[in-house]
Amino acid sequence: MGLFGTKKIGKYEIGRTIGEGNFAKVKLGYDTTNGTYVAVKIIDKALVIQKGLQSQVQREIRTMKLLNHPNIVQIHEVIGTKTKICIVMEYVAGGQLSDKLCRHKMKESDARKLFQQLIDAVDYCHNRGVYHRDLKPQNLLLDSKGNLKVSDFGLSAVPKSGDMLSTACGSPCYIAPELIMNKGYSGAAVDVWSCGVILFELLAGYPPFDDHTLVVLYKKILRADYTFPPAFTGAQKKLIFNILDPNPQRRMKLAEIIIQDSWFKLGYIPAYHQVPDSIKESVAEINAATASSNFINAFQIIAMSSDLDLSGLLEEQDVKIYKTKIGSKNTAQETIKKIEAAATYVSLSVERIKHFKVKIQPKEIRSRSSFDLLSAEVIEVTPTNCVIEISKSPGELRLYMEFCQSLSSLLTAEVS
């Protein structure tokens, strides 16, 4: 094969890189036994262990093995070497849906077909207790026939019965309002919201919520502040309006979309009429395997911008609790030192209460352990990127704002 060199993993010849992340590369593979192409996700085992991401990798593998649907990327097998974990997956040749959109709307019939396939796949996942939590055009692939394939289950969650999820995930334009509020949420409702945003983008060529400033973007999402293009039909508007309800309790359910909506039902042929009993894996086993994990999520990644400050947004929701997320392009240890320096600059003292969590107080009342002015926790995203989450207890706002400004200026100065 001209595209492939001599490198081989099992029965697969390994070719060019078709995707790359912090801990993994995705290579084009060739199955020498049947002549088909595959995608091989090659994960650096040492980095995974070093960063404590074993549970996240396990979750992606287990989730993908749990699912068998024509509109979901299939996993063929997992191969382990001394240094690598290789996930052999279905190769989807058509690329990302985001590349096809590129600010150009689709024909209504094409948009409907892709939306039907998306809803069908997501409904299948939900019926098996799996919630994607990061649905966006970049995670939706197209095969050579233009059919949709849902991919990237690294952020998915399989909750215990009745549980609300608490880890915020998702990408800025597509996340649901309840994720922004950092409260417990229903994974089903979050996925439905993202599907609504994707439908709008399929029909309009651009997402309903967008802004250069994240705080403004989040405010628009919280209010469901968007405008329909003039070309949208009444049926399209009705469906999107019912999905993009900022109240998850009122938000349209998947079953309501499939059974009740006339625009959706036109020409709809479900891939599965019921959830098959085959290929089932214990939800309890997946929960047990990842119960203690503190895996990275997309919300933390998008928060890495060093000028991100959500305090103004969250103040409108709760006048007693202020939270800020600030990005740091440093190691976790270096970031802690930056926090200490920023606190010293505004006459605050720092006391470590965990390895990467500190308590911050005015120096003159340090002995009063009952008084907690601020806490700052460093969440490591990659070896050289962290998110700092700063929380304020009831008390004086001035010192909180001074500290946040001091830290933000310190971090901004080093990257400018």
Coordinates of C-alpha atoms in Angstrom, one line a residue:
M1 CA 0.0 0.0 0.0
G2 CA 1.5 3.3 -1.0
L3 CA -0.1 5.3 1.8
F4 CA 1.4 3.0 4.5
G5 CA 4.9 2.4 5.7
T6 CA 6.3 -0.6 7.5
K7 CA 4.8 0.3 10.9
K8 CA 2.3 -2.2 12.1
I9 CA 0.1 -2.7 15.1
G10 CA -1.4 -6.1 15.2
K11 CA -3.0 -6.8 11.8
Y12 CA -3.1 -3.1 11.0
E13 CA -0.7 -1.1 8.9
I14 CA -0.4 2.4 10.2
G15 CA -0.4 5.4 7.9
R16 CA -0.6 9.2 8.1
T17 CA -1.9 11.2 11.1
I18 CA -5.5 12.3 10.6
G19 CA -6.0 13.8 14.1
E20 CA -4.1 14.8 17.1
G21 CA -4.7 15.8 20.8
N22 CA -2.7 16.3 23.9
F23 CA -2.3 12.6 24.8
A24 CA -3.2 10.8 21.6
K25 CA -2.8 10.8 17.8
V26 CA -5.3 9.3 15.4
K27 CA -3.7 7.5 12.5
L28 CA -5.2 6.1 9.3
G29 CA -5.0 2.3 9.5
Y30 CA -5.3 -0.5 7.0
D31 CA -6.7 -3.9 8.0
T32 CA -4.5 -6.4 6.2
T33 CA -7.0 -9.2 6.7
N34 CA -9.9 -7.6 4.8
G35 CA -8.6 -4.6 3.0
T36 CA -10.6 -2.0 4.9
Y37 CA -9.5 1.3 6.4
V38 CA -9.8 2.0 10.1
A39 CA -8.9 4.9 12.4
V40 CA -6.4 4.0 15.1
K41 CA -6.3 6.2 18.2
I42 CA -2.8 5.8 19.7
I43 CA -2.7 6.9 23.3
D44 CA 0.6 7.5 25.2
K45 CA 0.3 5.2 28.2
A46 CA 3.0 6.9 30.2
L47 CA 1.3 10.3 29.8
V48 CA -2.1 8.9 30.7
I49 CA -0.7 7.4 33.9
Q50 CA 1.3 10.5 34.7
K51 CA -1.7 12.7 34.5
G52 CA -4.1 10.3 36.1
L53 CA -6.3 9.9 33.1
Q54 CA -6.7 6.2 33.3
S55 CA -10.4 6.5 34.2
Q56 CA -11.1 8.9 31.3
V57 CA -9.6 6.5 28.8
Q58 CA -11.4 3.6 30.3
R59 CA -14.7 5.6 30.1
E60 CA -14.2 6.3 26.4
I61 CA -13.5 2.7 25.6
R62 CA -16.3 1.3 27.7
T63 CA -18.8 3.8 26.4
M64 CA -18.0 3.1 22.8
K65 CA -18.1 -0.6 23.3
L66 CA -21.5 -0.2 24.9
L67 CA -23.0 1.4 21.8
N68 CA -23.9 -0.2 18.5
H69 CA -25.7 2.1 16.2
P70 CA -25.3 3.0 12.5
N71 CA -25.0 6.7 13.4
I72 CA -22.3 6.2 16.1
V73 CA -18.7 5.6 15.4
Q74 CA -17.9 2.0 16.1
I75 CA -15.0 0.6 18.1
H76 CA -13.5 -2.6 16.6
E77 CA -10.9 -3.5 19.2
V78 CA -8.4 -2.3 21.7
I79 CA -4.7 -3.3 21.5
G80 CA -2.2 -2.7 24.3
T81 CA 1.5 -2.5 23.9
K82 CA 4.2 -1.7 26.5
T83 CA 4.0 2.0 25.8
K84 CA 0.7 2.6 23.9
I85 CA -3.0 2.0 24.1
C86 CA -4.5 1.6 20.6
I87 CA -8.2 2.0 20.0
V88 CA -9.1 0.7 16.6
M89 CA -12.3 2.4 15.3
E90 CA -14.4 2.8 12.3
Y91 CA -12.9 5.2 9.8
V92 CA -15.3 7.9 8.7
A93 CA -14.1 9.3 5.4
G94 CA -16.3 12.3 5.0
G95 CA -14.7 14.5 7.7
Q96 CA -16.4 16.7 10.3
L97 CA -19.8 18.3 9.9
S98 CA -18.2 21.6 10.9
D99 CA -16.1 21.5 7.7
K100 CA -19.2 21.0 5.6
L101 CA -21.1 23.9 7.2
C102 CA -18.4 26.5 7.0
R103 CA -21.0 29.3 7.4
H104 CA -23.2 27.9 4.6
K105 CA -26.6 26.7 5.5
M106 CA -27.8 23.3 4.2
K107 CA -30.9 22.5 2.2
E108 CA -33.9 21.8 4.4
S109 CA -34.1 18.2 3.3
D110 CA -30.4 17.5 4.0
A111 CA -30.6 19.3 7.4
R112 CA -33.6 17.3 8.4
K113 CA -31.9 14.0 7.5
L114 CA -28.8 14.8 9.5
F115 CA -30.9 16.0 12.4
Q116 CA -33.0 12.9 12.3
Q117 CA -29.9 10.8 12.4
L118 CA -28.5 12.8 15.3
I119 CA -31.6 12.5 17.3
D120 CA -31.9 8.8 16.6
A121 CA -28.3 8.2 17.8
V122 CA -28.7 10.4 20.9
D123 CA -32.0 8.7 21.8
Y124 CA -30.3 5.3 21.4
C125 CA -27.5 6.5 23.8
H126 CA -30.0 7.8 26.4
N127 CA -32.0 4.6 26.3
R128 CA -28.8 2.9 27.4
G129 CA -28.1 5.4 30.1
V130 CA -25.3 7.2 28.2
Y131 CA -25.1 11.0 27.8
H132 CA -22.6 12.5 25.4
R133 CA -22.4 16.0 27.0
D134 CA -20.2 17.5 24.2
L135 CA -22.3 17.4 21.1
K136 CA -21.1 19.9 18.4
P137 CA -20.4 19.8 14.7
Q138 CA -16.7 19.0 15.3
N139 CA -17.8 15.7 17.0
L140 CA -20.2 14.8 14.2
L141 CA -18.6 13.0 11.3
L142 CA -20.0 12.3 7.8
D143 CA -19.3 9.0 6.0
S144 CA -18.8 8.8 2.2
K145 CA -22.6 8.7 1.7
G146 CA -23.2 11.8 3.8
N147 CA -24.6 9.9 6.8
L148 CA -23.9 11.3 10.2
K149 CA -21.7 9.5 12.8
V150 CA -21.5 10.7 16.4
S151 CA -17.9 10.5 17.8
D152 CA -15.7 11.5 20.8
F153 CA -17.3 10.0 23.9
G154 CA -14.3 11.0 26.1
L155 CA -16.7 13.3 28.0
S156 CA -19.7 11.0 28.2
A157 CA -21.2 10.0 31.5
V158 CA -23.2 7.0 32.6
P159 CA -24.9 8.1 35.8
K160 CA -26.3 6.0 38.6
S161 CA -30.1 5.7 38.5
G162 CA -31.7 9.0 39.5
D163 CA -28.4 10.8 39.7
M164 CA -27.9 14.4 38.5
L165 CA -24.6 15.0 36.8
S166 CA -22.3 17.6 38.3
T167 CA -19.2 17.9 36.0
A168 CA -19.6 20.8 33.6
C169 CA -18.8 19.8 30.0
G170 CA -19.4 21.1 26.6
S171 CA -18.1 23.7 24.1
P172 CA -19.0 27.4 24.4
C173 CA -21.6 27.9 21.7
Y174 CA -23.3 24.5 22.3
I175 CA -23.5 24.2 26.1
A176 CA -26.8 24.4 28.0
P177 CA -27.6 27.2 30.4
E178 CA -27.6 24.8 33.4
L179 CA -24.0 23.9 32.7
I180 CA -23.0 27.6 32.9
M181 CA -24.6 27.8 36.3
N182 CA -22.3 25.0 37.6
K183 CA -25.3 23.2 39.1
G184 CA -26.4 19.6 39.0
Y185 CA -28.1 18.8 35.7
S186 CA -29.8 16.2 33.6
G187 CA -27.5 14.8 30.9
A188 CA -30.5 14.1 28.7
A189 CA -31.7 17.7 28.8
V190 CA -28.1 19.0 28.1
D191 CA -27.8 16.8 25.0
V192 CA -31.2 17.9 23.7
W193 CA -30.1 21.6 24.0
S194 CA -27.0 20.9 22.0
C195 CA -29.1 19.2 19.4
G196 CA -31.2 22.3 19.1
V197 CA -28.2 24.5 18.6
I198 CA -26.9 22.1 15.9
L199 CA -30.3 22.1 14.1
F200 CA -30.3 25.9 14.1
E201 CA -26.7 25.9 12.6
L202 CA -27.7 23.3 10.0
L203 CA -30.5 25.5 8.7
A204 CA -28.9 28.9 9.2
G205 CA -25.2 28.2 8.5
Y206 CA -24.2 29.7 11.9
P207 CA -25.0 28.9 15.5
P208 CA -27.7 30.9 17.4
F209 CA -25.4 31.9 20.2
D210 CA -22.0 33.5 19.4
D211 CA -19.9 36.3 20.7
H212 CA -16.2 37.2 20.9
T213 CA -16.5 37.6 24.7
L214 CA -17.4 34.4 26.6
V215 CA -19.2 36.3 29.4
V216 CA -21.5 37.9 26.8
L217 CA -22.0 34.6 25.0
Y218 CA -23.0 32.9 28.3
K219 CA -25.5 35.7 29.1
K220 CA -27.1 35.1 25.7
I221 CA -27.3 31.4 26.3
L222 CA -28.8 31.9 29.8
R223 CA -31.5 34.1 28.3
A224 CA -31.9 32.1 25.1
D225 CA -31.2 35.3 23.3
Y226 CA -31.1 34.6 19.6
T227 CA -32.8 35.7 16.4
F228 CA -34.3 33.5 13.7
P229 CA -33.2 34.2 10.1
P230 CA -36.1 35.4 7.9
A231 CA -36.0 32.3 5.8
F232 CA -36.9 30.0 8.7
T233 CA -40.3 28.4 8.4
G234 CA -42.9 28.4 11.2
A235 CA -42.4 24.7 11.7
Q236 CA -38.6 25.1 12.1
K237 CA -39.0 28.0 14.5
K238 CA -41.5 26.1 16.6
L239 CA -39.2 23.1 17.0
I240 CA -36.1 25.1 17.8
F241 CA -38.0 27.4 20.2
N242 CA -39.2 24.4 22.2
I243 CA -35.8 22.8 22.3
L244 CA -33.9 26.0 23.2
D245 CA -35.8 26.6 26.4
P246 CA -33.4 27.7 29.1
N247 CA -35.5 25.9 31.7
P248 CA -34.5 22.2 31.4
Q249 CA -37.8 21.2 33.0
R250 CA -39.8 22.8 30.2
R251 CA -37.3 21.9 27.4
M252 CA -38.6 19.5 24.8
K253 CA -37.8 15.8 25.4
L254 CA -36.3 13.5 22.8
A255 CA -39.5 11.4 22.8
E256 CA -41.6 14.5 22.1
I257 CA -39.4 15.5 19.2
I258 CA -39.6 12.0 17.7
I259 CA -43.3 11.3 18.3
Q260 CA -45.0 14.7 18.2
D261 CA -43.0 17.2 15.9
S262 CA -44.4 17.3 12.4
W263 CA -41.2 18.8 10.8
F264 CA -39.0 16.1 12.3
K265 CA -41.3 13.2 11.5
L266 CA -41.3 14.0 7.7
G267 CA -39.6 11.0 6.1
Y268 CA -38.1 9.8 9.4
I269 CA -37.1 6.1 9.4
P270 CA -35.6 5.1 12.8
A271 CA -32.5 3.0 12.7
Y272 CA -33.7 1.1 15.8
H273 CA -37.3 0.5 16.9
Q274 CA -36.1 -0.7 20.3
V275 CA -32.9 -1.0 22.2
P276 CA -31.4 -4.5 21.5
D277 CA -30.3 -6.7 24.4
S278 CA -27.0 -7.5 22.7
I279 CA -23.7 -5.9 23.6
K280 CA -24.9 -4.7 27.0
E281 CA -22.4 -3.9 29.7
S282 CA -23.1 -3.2 33.3
V283 CA -23.8 0.5 34.0
A284 CA -22.7 -0.2 37.6
E285 CA -19.3 -1.5 36.3
I286 CA -18.7 1.7 34.4
N287 CA -19.7 3.8 37.4
A288 CA -17.3 1.7 39.7
A289 CA -14.5 2.1 37.2
T290 CA -14.7 5.9 37.2
A291 CA -16.3 6.7 40.5
S292 CA -13.1 8.3 41.9
S293 CA -11.9 9.9 38.7
N294 CA -11.4 13.7 38.4
F295 CA -11.3 13.6 34.6
I296 CA -10.7 16.6 32.5
N297 CA -13.8 18.1 30.8
A298 CA -14.4 20.5 28.0
F299 CA -15.7 23.3 30.2
Q300 CA -12.3 23.5 32.0
I301 CA -10.6 23.6 28.6
I302 CA -12.6 26.5 27.3
A303 CA -12.0 28.3 30.5
M304 CA -8.2 28.5 29.8
S305 CA -8.4 32.0 28.4
S306 CA -6.4 34.1 30.8
D307 CA -9.0 37.0 30.8
L308 CA -12.0 34.9 31.4
D309 CA -14.0 36.2 34.4
L310 CA -17.5 34.8 35.1
S311 CA -18.1 36.7 38.3
G312 CA -20.2 39.4 36.6
L313 CA -22.4 36.8 35.0
L314 CA -22.9 34.8 38.2
E315 CA -23.5 37.8 40.4
E316 CA -26.9 38.3 38.7
Q317 CA -27.9 34.8 39.8
D318 CA -26.8 34.8 43.4
V319 CA -25.6 37.9 45.2
K320 CA -23.9 35.9 48.0
I321 CA -21.7 33.6 45.9
Y322 CA -19.1 34.8 43.4
K323 CA -17.1 32.5 41.2
T324 CA -14.4 33.2 38.7
K325 CA -12.5 30.9 36.3
I326 CA -9.2 32.1 35.0
G327 CA -6.8 30.2 32.7
S328 CA -3.1 29.7 33.3
K329 CA -0.6 28.6 30.7
N330 CA 1.7 27.2 33.4
T331 CA 2.1 23.9 35.3
A332 CA -0.1 23.4 38.4
Q333 CA 2.9 24.0 40.7
E334 CA 3.8 27.3 38.9
T335 CA 0.2 28.4 38.9
I336 CA 0.0 28.0 42.7
K337 CA 3.1 30.2 43.0
K338 CA 1.3 32.8 40.8
I339 CA -1.7 32.7 43.1
E340 CA 0.6 33.3 46.1
A341 CA 2.3 36.2 44.4
A342 CA -1.0 37.8 43.4
A343 CA -2.3 37.4 46.9
T344 CA 0.8 39.0 48.4
Y345 CA 0.5 41.9 46.1
V346 CA -2.9 42.8 47.5
S347 CA -1.9 42.1 51.2
L348 CA -3.6 38.7 51.4
S349 CA -2.2 35.5 52.9
V350 CA -2.4 32.0 51.4
E351 CA -2.8 28.7 53.2
R352 CA -2.7 25.4 51.4
I353 CA -5.7 23.2 52.4
K354 CA -5.1 20.6 49.6
H355 CA -2.2 19.9 47.2
F356 CA -3.7 22.3 44.6
K357 CA -6.3 24.2 46.6
V358 CA -5.6 27.2 48.8
K359 CA -7.4 29.4 51.3
I360 CA -6.9 33.2 50.9
Q361 CA -7.5 35.7 53.7
P362 CA -6.5 39.2 54.8
K363 CA -3.2 38.9 56.7
E364 CA -4.5 40.7 59.8
I365 CA -7.2 38.0 60.5
R366 CA -5.2 34.9 59.6
S367 CA -5.6 33.4 63.0
R368 CA -9.4 33.5 62.7
S369 CA -9.7 30.1 61.0
S370 CA -13.5 30.5 60.8
F371 CA -13.2 33.3 58.4
D372 CA -12.7 32.1 54.8
L373 CA -12.6 35.0 52.4
L374 CA -11.6 33.2 49.2
S375 CA -10.5 29.7 48.0
A376 CA -8.7 29.0 44.8
E377 CA -8.4 25.6 43.2
V378 CA -6.0 24.7 40.4
I379 CA -7.4 22.1 37.9
E380 CA -4.8 20.7 35.6
V381 CA -6.0 20.4 32.0
T382 CA -2.7 19.6 30.3
P383 CA 0.9 19.6 31.6
T384 CA 1.2 23.3 30.9
N385 CA -2.4 24.5 31.0
C386 CA -4.6 24.9 34.1
V387 CA -7.9 26.4 35.1
I388 CA -8.0 28.4 38.4
E389 CA -11.5 28.4 40.0
I390 CA -11.8 31.1 42.6
S391 CA -14.8 31.1 45.0
K392 CA -15.8 33.8 47.5
S393 CA -17.6 33.3 50.7
P394 CA -20.0 36.1 52.0
G395 CA -17.8 39.0 52.9
E396 CA -16.1 42.1 51.5
L397 CA -16.2 42.2 47.7
R398 CA -13.4 44.7 47.3
L399 CA -10.6 42.3 48.2
Y400 CA -12.0 39.6 46.1
M401 CA -12.1 41.8 43.0
E402 CA -8.6 43.1 43.8
F403 CA -7.2 39.6 44.0
C404 CA -8.9 38.5 40.8
Q405 CA -7.5 41.5 39.0
S406 CA -4.0 41.0 40.4
L407 CA -3.9 37.4 39.3
S408 CA -5.4 38.1 35.9
S409 CA -2.9 40.8 35.3
L410 CA -0.1 38.6 36.4
L411 CA -1.1 35.8 34.1
T412 CA -1.9 38.1 31.1
A413 CA 1.5 39.8 31.4
E414 CA 3.4 36.6 31.0
V415 CA 1.7 35.6 27.7
S416 CA 1.7 39.0 26.1

